[in-house]
């Protein structure tokens, strides 16, 4: 099972390494971890995707809560959330198939951000599954390079 | 008015009520030691920073106050780490202050630089690198608060030398800012009610008491609960002293070297009431055979301890003392005749025993006799290995904070410096370190500290000429192949004591034990009593690692 957890942390040096260290020393598997600024300049928000059963999820949540620089931990299990991931993908193409690739990019509501004779760079954002699906569609053309940001998420409503 | 950082730091320590500091100087803490030179605190110069950390730890364990140690940057700080990790595993409140290279040199591999916050992150409750003199006073205040509240633990404050030499205008700000730190204290009332109901319904309950009870000062409440509900009590190594070992309801210690009565009772129980204990693998053995038919009530201040190893049916997060106080009026007395008869039967059939015959001194008998002779309030520290387990089994602890032992980390070399710290906290009490000939050599240099500060700790070495506990495992599980466990070239401890200006005695005959212990306890100043004991004596009962705890071997009459 994969779970999405969000942690509001103090925006201080050392917090990221602390949390990364916590995950490795406790043997938790992180699928992705993102950190970024929030509406409050003193705080950052981490979105962590972990793999494991409910008992592991509970430990992850509690262990995060125990870190003094972590202010709040929310577990998105069963909640209505918006989740997004962004990807930059450099895919091979030539004069013959360029139009096919562009058409697929349009279907996925992506954007071509750079183009050269042998490849193009595509930017795509959306739920993880959508990014996964697009990546699969691009494979036959040859993915030269890819970077995904990892997930960010927010609960809907108040 | 401008104040130097070093002065702010020392003032902050005094503000926290610090009276005793253990440590060792060096380049990056020179400004600090200059202020300490005439500060109203008593400083104990140990002979190794590890000794300072363990001494601060022993001071804290024996008194409940925050222990403080100081070391210089680089090697000074890394020498503290074993002591910090030891304190962390056993939830001991400690503040360790380390010097650091100048702020602008950090990260440059400067002389005596080590990434102390990086190194100590996994072995502390929290740590700080102070990069701005304006943060210094607040950080020290927060460090003491974090170390001593909730589930206590060590906090490291790493202070670059230029922070201690620079100056701050005006009064330093001490206002704590800890939005992410809110330890839970009050237990949930509904959970407390269901716990009490479960106790009242239970036919075969067992109280399983850990070090958290001692930390919380909840030993009286545990005794009242056990008596009110008529429930037998077993203790972990860290929990010894939390309940009187000679009480009719005491089962003694449980786990790998637990008593038969304790391990059988837990296995047959229908309700485990865990208080301030964390279901460590040395306690549970094979987890799926641990208390297989029991419901589990788990009272603990640390939510991460709950359902980590064994699932709790009724978790109660909070301070044990307040939770038990709230629970007490809700429990009823029940005879549970069948259960108590069964337990008495186990106790009678399987008492602790050893073969006292043969010409050599039996280590168990040394502990037994010491227990009879030492004053009721004596503080007993141990090293790690057989000496530790024999002490746990054969010494009857009746009061909290009378056993000082490294449980979680199992640190050889802990006992002696920790005993020195305990003696500093309690100058008038009898403090004994029960040692092995291996462990004592790990921090033997602290004899210098003991002599210099006239700390009259008595060291009883159960000298078996080997790393006994490891040898025992090799005997039982590695076909008697004693790989690197026979100790040679061990110094003459009597001469060694003499060389340091302490007193040393040696005995080899079982008939001498009583008199030698008397003499040791009566001799003023630090004393080593070197007791030559049977080499191949084993600690029994024993549950092989990873087995169910009712599968004990040896020592069963
Ligand atoms: C620092 C450290 N190193 C190694 C060990 C592993 N270890 C556990 S018990 C033990 C033997 C201890 O020997 P000794 O102090 O002579 O005590 P005895 O078991 O003989 O009573 C060893 C090596 C440890 N616990 N701590």
PDB file of N, CA, C and O and ligand atoms in Angstrom, chain B residues 50 82 383-388 390 409-413 435-440 442 462 464 466-471 487, ligand 1:
ATOM      1  N   UNK B  50      33.953   9.991  27.242  1.00  0.00           N
ATOM      2  CA  UNK B  50      32.910   8.965  27.427  1.00  0.00           C
ATOM      3  C   UNK B  50      32.555   8.867  28.907  1.00  0.00           C
ATOM      4  O   UNK B  50      31.384   8.725  29.273  1.00  0.00           O
ATOM      5  N   UNK B  82      29.067   7.595  22.526  1.00  0.00           N
ATOM      6  CA  UNK B  82      28.608   6.340  23.130  1.00  0.00           C
ATOM      7  C   UNK B  82      27.747   6.649  24.357  1.00  0.00           C
ATOM      8  O   UNK B  82      26.720   6.002  24.587  1.00  0.00           O
ATOM      9  N   UNK B 383      28.026  -3.042  35.109  1.00  0.00           N
ATOM     10  CA  UNK B 383      28.571  -2.989  33.753  1.00  0.00           C
ATOM     11  C   UNK B 383      27.617  -3.815  32.894  1.00  0.00           C
ATOM     12  O   UNK B 383      26.437  -3.919  33.218  1.00  0.00           O
ATOM     13  N   UNK B 384      28.130  -4.416  31.835  1.00  0.00           N
ATOM     14  CA  UNK B 384      27.251  -5.178  30.948  1.00  0.00           C
ATOM     15  C   UNK B 384      27.792  -6.593  30.802  1.00  0.00           C
ATOM     16  O   UNK B 384      29.001  -6.786  30.764  1.00  0.00           O
ATOM     17  N   UNK B 385      26.892  -7.535  30.747  1.00  0.00           N
ATOM     18  CA  UNK B 385      27.301  -8.927  30.599  1.00  0.00           C
ATOM     19  C   UNK B 385      26.696  -9.749  31.713  1.00  0.00           C
ATOM     20  O   UNK B 385      25.628  -9.431  32.246  1.00  0.00           O
ATOM     21  N   UNK B 386      27.392 -10.786  32.093  1.00  0.00           N
ATOM     22  CA  UNK B 386      26.882 -11.658  33.152  1.00  0.00           C
ATOM     23  C   UNK B 386      26.734 -10.890  34.467  1.00  0.00           C
ATOM     24  O   UNK B 386      25.771 -11.058  35.201  1.00  0.00           O
ATOM     25  N   UNK B 387      27.719 -10.009  34.741  1.00  0.00           N
ATOM     26  CA  UNK B 387      27.675  -9.237  35.985  1.00  0.00           C
ATOM     27  C   UNK B 387      26.356  -8.483  36.105  1.00  0.00           C
ATOM     28  O   UNK B 387      25.759  -8.382  37.177  1.00  0.00           O
ATOM     29  N   UNK B 388      25.885  -7.963  34.993  1.00  0.00           N
ATOM     30  CA  UNK B 388      24.651  -7.178  34.964  1.00  0.00           C
ATOM     31  C   UNK B 388      23.436  -8.073  35.224  1.00  0.00           C
ATOM     32  O   UNK B 388      22.551  -7.748  36.017  1.00  0.00           O
ATOM     33  N   UNK B 390      23.412 -11.107  36.628  1.00  0.00           N
ATOM     34  CA  UNK B 390      23.420 -11.680  37.978  1.00  0.00           C
ATOM     35  C   UNK B 390      22.933 -10.640  38.985  1.00  0.00           C
ATOM     36  O   UNK B 390      22.213 -10.970  39.923  1.00  0.00           O
ATOM     37  N   UNK B 409      21.164   0.065  25.251  1.00  0.00           N
ATOM     38  CA  UNK B 409      22.359  -0.026  24.415  1.00  0.00           C
ATOM     39  C   UNK B 409      23.293  -1.121  24.909  1.00  0.00           C
ATOM     40  O   UNK B 409      24.066  -1.654  24.131  1.00  0.00           O
ATOM     41  N   UNK B 410      23.226  -1.444  26.202  1.00  0.00           N
ATOM     42  CA  UNK B 410      24.122  -2.468  26.743  1.00  0.00           C
ATOM     43  C   UNK B 410      25.575  -2.065  26.602  1.00  0.00           C
ATOM     44  O   UNK B 410      26.376  -2.767  25.990  1.00  0.00           O
ATOM     45  N   UNK B 411      25.931  -0.937  27.187  1.00  0.00           N
ATOM     46  CA  UNK B 411      27.252  -0.357  26.984  1.00  0.00           C
ATOM     47  C   UNK B 411      28.245  -0.826  28.044  1.00  0.00           C
ATOM     48  O   UNK B 411      28.151  -0.430  29.211  1.00  0.00           O
ATOM     49  N   UNK B 412      29.193  -1.663  27.665  1.00  0.00           N
ATOM     50  CA  UNK B 412      30.272  -2.016  28.583  1.00  0.00           C
ATOM     51  C   UNK B 412      31.052  -0.741  28.898  1.00  0.00           C
ATOM     52  O   UNK B 412      31.239   0.117  28.028  1.00  0.00           O
ATOM     53  N   UNK B 413      31.493  -0.602  30.126  1.00  0.00           N
ATOM     54  CA  UNK B 413      32.222   0.604  30.507  1.00  0.00           C
ATOM     55  C   UNK B 413      31.320   1.696  31.040  1.00  0.00           C
ATOM     56  O   UNK B 413      31.783   2.763  31.441  1.00  0.00           O
ATOM     57  N   UNK B 435      31.025  -5.139  38.409  1.00  0.00           N
ATOM     58  CA  UNK B 435      31.707  -5.114  37.118  1.00  0.00           C
ATOM     59  C   UNK B 435      32.158  -6.497  36.688  1.00  0.00           C
ATOM     60  O   UNK B 435      32.211  -7.436  37.483  1.00  0.00           O
ATOM     61  N   UNK B 436      32.488  -6.583  35.413  1.00  0.00           N
ATOM     62  CA  UNK B 436      33.205  -7.748  34.900  1.00  0.00           C
ATOM     63  C   UNK B 436      34.629  -7.296  34.629  1.00  0.00           C
ATOM     64  O   UNK B 436      34.891  -6.092  34.515  1.00  0.00           O
ATOM     65  N   UNK B 437      35.551  -8.248  34.506  1.00  0.00           N
ATOM     66  CA  UNK B 437      36.939  -7.844  34.256  1.00  0.00           C
ATOM     67  C   UNK B 437      37.108  -7.267  32.853  1.00  0.00           C
ATOM     68  O   UNK B 437      38.030  -6.503  32.597  1.00  0.00           O
ATOM     69  N   UNK B 438      36.171  -7.578  31.955  1.00  0.00           N
ATOM     70  CA  UNK B 438      36.220  -6.960  30.628  1.00  0.00           C
ATOM     71  C   UNK B 438      35.734  -5.520  30.693  1.00  0.00           C
ATOM     72  O   UNK B 438      36.457  -4.576  30.362  1.00  0.00           O
ATOM     73  N   UNK B 439      34.504  -5.341  31.125  1.00  0.00           N
ATOM     74  CA  UNK B 439      33.890  -4.012  31.131  1.00  0.00           C
ATOM     75  C   UNK B 439      34.704  -2.984  31.906  1.00  0.00           C
ATOM     76  O   UNK B 439      34.829  -1.840  31.469  1.00  0.00           O
ATOM     77  N   UNK B 440      35.226  -3.390  33.059  1.00  0.00           N
ATOM     78  CA  UNK B 440      35.876  -2.383  33.903  1.00  0.00           C
ATOM     79  C   UNK B 440      37.086  -1.790  33.202  1.00  0.00           C
ATOM     80  O   UNK B 440      37.455  -0.642  33.429  1.00  0.00           O
ATOM     81  N   UNK B 442      37.193  -0.938  30.226  1.00  0.00           N
ATOM     82  CA  UNK B 442      36.798   0.013  29.193  1.00  0.00           C
ATOM     83  C   UNK B 442      36.805   1.456  29.677  1.00  0.00           C
ATOM     84  O   UNK B 442      36.891   2.374  28.871  1.00  0.00           O
ATOM     85  N   UNK B 462      33.602  -9.003  39.299  1.00  0.00           N
ATOM     86  CA  UNK B 462      33.385 -10.455  39.244  1.00  0.00           C
ATOM     87  C   UNK B 462      34.346 -10.951  38.170  1.00  0.00           C
ATOM     88  O   UNK B 462      34.017 -10.990  36.987  1.00  0.00           O
ATOM     89  N   UNK B 464      36.143 -13.226  36.060  1.00  0.00           N
ATOM     90  CA  UNK B 464      36.088 -14.610  35.585  1.00  0.00           C
ATOM     91  C   UNK B 464      37.101 -14.864  34.476  1.00  0.00           C
ATOM     92  O   UNK B 464      37.062 -15.891  33.803  1.00  0.00           O
ATOM     93  N   UNK B 466      37.306 -13.746  31.628  1.00  0.00           N
ATOM     94  CA  UNK B 466      36.803 -13.813  30.256  1.00  0.00           C
ATOM     95  C   UNK B 466      35.685 -12.798  30.049  1.00  0.00           C
ATOM     96  O   UNK B 466      35.210 -12.182  30.999  1.00  0.00           O
ATOM     97  N   UNK B 467      35.310 -12.638  28.800  1.00  0.00           N
ATOM     98  CA  UNK B 467      34.136 -11.832  28.458  1.00  0.00           C
ATOM     99  C   UNK B 467      32.951 -12.782  28.632  1.00  0.00           C
ATOM    100  O   UNK B 467      32.464 -13.398  27.690  1.00  0.00           O
ATOM    101  N   UNK B 468      32.535 -12.901  29.884  1.00  0.00           N
ATOM    102  CA  UNK B 468      31.699 -14.010  30.301  1.00  0.00           C
ATOM    103  C   UNK B 468      30.431 -14.211  29.494  1.00  0.00           C
ATOM    104  O   UNK B 468      30.099 -15.336  29.105  1.00  0.00           O
ATOM    105  N   UNK B 469      29.694 -13.142  29.244  1.00  0.00           N
ATOM    106  CA  UNK B 469      28.411 -13.335  28.575  1.00  0.00           C
ATOM    107  C   UNK B 469      28.599 -13.836  27.149  1.00  0.00           C
ATOM    108  O   UNK B 469      27.837 -14.680  26.663  1.00  0.00           O
ATOM    109  N   UNK B 470      29.624 -13.328  26.487  1.00  0.00           N
ATOM    110  CA  UNK B 470      29.867 -13.765  25.114  1.00  0.00           C
ATOM    111  C   UNK B 470      30.367 -15.214  25.143  1.00  0.00           C
ATOM    112  O   UNK B 470      29.958 -16.051  24.338  1.00  0.00           O
ATOM    113  N   UNK B 471      31.247 -15.485  26.108  1.00  0.00           N
ATOM    114  CA  UNK B 471      31.729 -16.853  26.263  1.00  0.00           C
ATOM    115  C   UNK B 471      30.561 -17.821  26.496  1.00  0.00           C
ATOM    116  O   UNK B 471      30.506 -18.910  25.941  1.00  0.00           O
ATOM    117  N   UNK B 487      40.248 -13.463  28.440  1.00  0.00           N
ATOM    118  CA  UNK B 487      41.038 -12.245  28.653  1.00  0.00           C
ATOM    119  C   UNK B 487      42.390 -12.595  29.252  1.00  0.00           C
ATOM    120  O   UNK B 487      42.465 -13.275  30.275  1.00  0.00           O
TER     121      UNK B 487
HETATM  122  C1  LIG C   1      31.055  -1.559  24.321  1.00  0.00           C
HETATM  123  C2  LIG C   1      30.632  -2.971  24.178  1.00  0.00           C
HETATM  124  N1  LIG C   1      31.339  -3.812  23.417  1.00  0.00           N
HETATM  125  C3  LIG C   1      30.966  -5.101  23.270  1.00  0.00           C
HETATM  126  C4  LIG C   1      29.848  -5.567  23.901  1.00  0.00           C
HETATM  127  C5  LIG C   1      29.417  -7.011  23.714  1.00  0.00           C
HETATM  128  N2  LIG C   1      29.445  -7.707  24.998  1.00  0.00           N
HETATM  129  C6  LIG C   1      28.331  -7.909  25.745  1.00  0.00           C
HETATM  130  S1  LIG C   1      28.657  -8.662  27.180  1.00  0.00           S
HETATM  131  C7  LIG C   1      30.282  -8.778  26.837  1.00  0.00           C
HETATM  132  C8  LIG C   1      31.235  -9.417  27.799  1.00  0.00           C
HETATM  133  C9  LIG C   1      31.401  -8.619  29.017  1.00  0.00           C
HETATM  134  O1  LIG C   1      32.498  -9.147  29.722  1.00  0.00           O
HETATM  135  P1  LIG C   1      32.788  -8.723  31.208  1.00  0.00           P
HETATM  136  O2  LIG C   1      32.735  -7.251  31.349  1.00  0.00           O
HETATM  137  O3  LIG C   1      34.034  -9.380  31.653  1.00  0.00           O
HETATM  138  O4  LIG C   1      31.519  -9.247  32.004  1.00  0.00           O
HETATM  139  P2  LIG C   1      30.990 -10.721  32.289  1.00  0.00           P
HETATM  140  O5  LIG C   1      30.012 -11.049  31.217  1.00  0.00           O
HETATM  141  O6  LIG C   1      32.161 -11.645  32.307  1.00  0.00           O
HETATM  142  O7  LIG C   1      30.334 -10.562  33.610  1.00  0.00           O
HETATM  143  C10 LIG C   1      30.562  -8.234  25.582  1.00  0.00           C
HETATM  144  C11 LIG C   1      31.890  -8.220  24.952  1.00  0.00           C
HETATM  145  C12 LIG C   1      29.109  -4.636  24.665  1.00  0.00           C
HETATM  146  N3  LIG C   1      27.984  -4.969  25.281  1.00  0.00           N
HETATM  147  N4  LIG C   1      29.532  -3.362  24.808  1.00  0.00           N
END
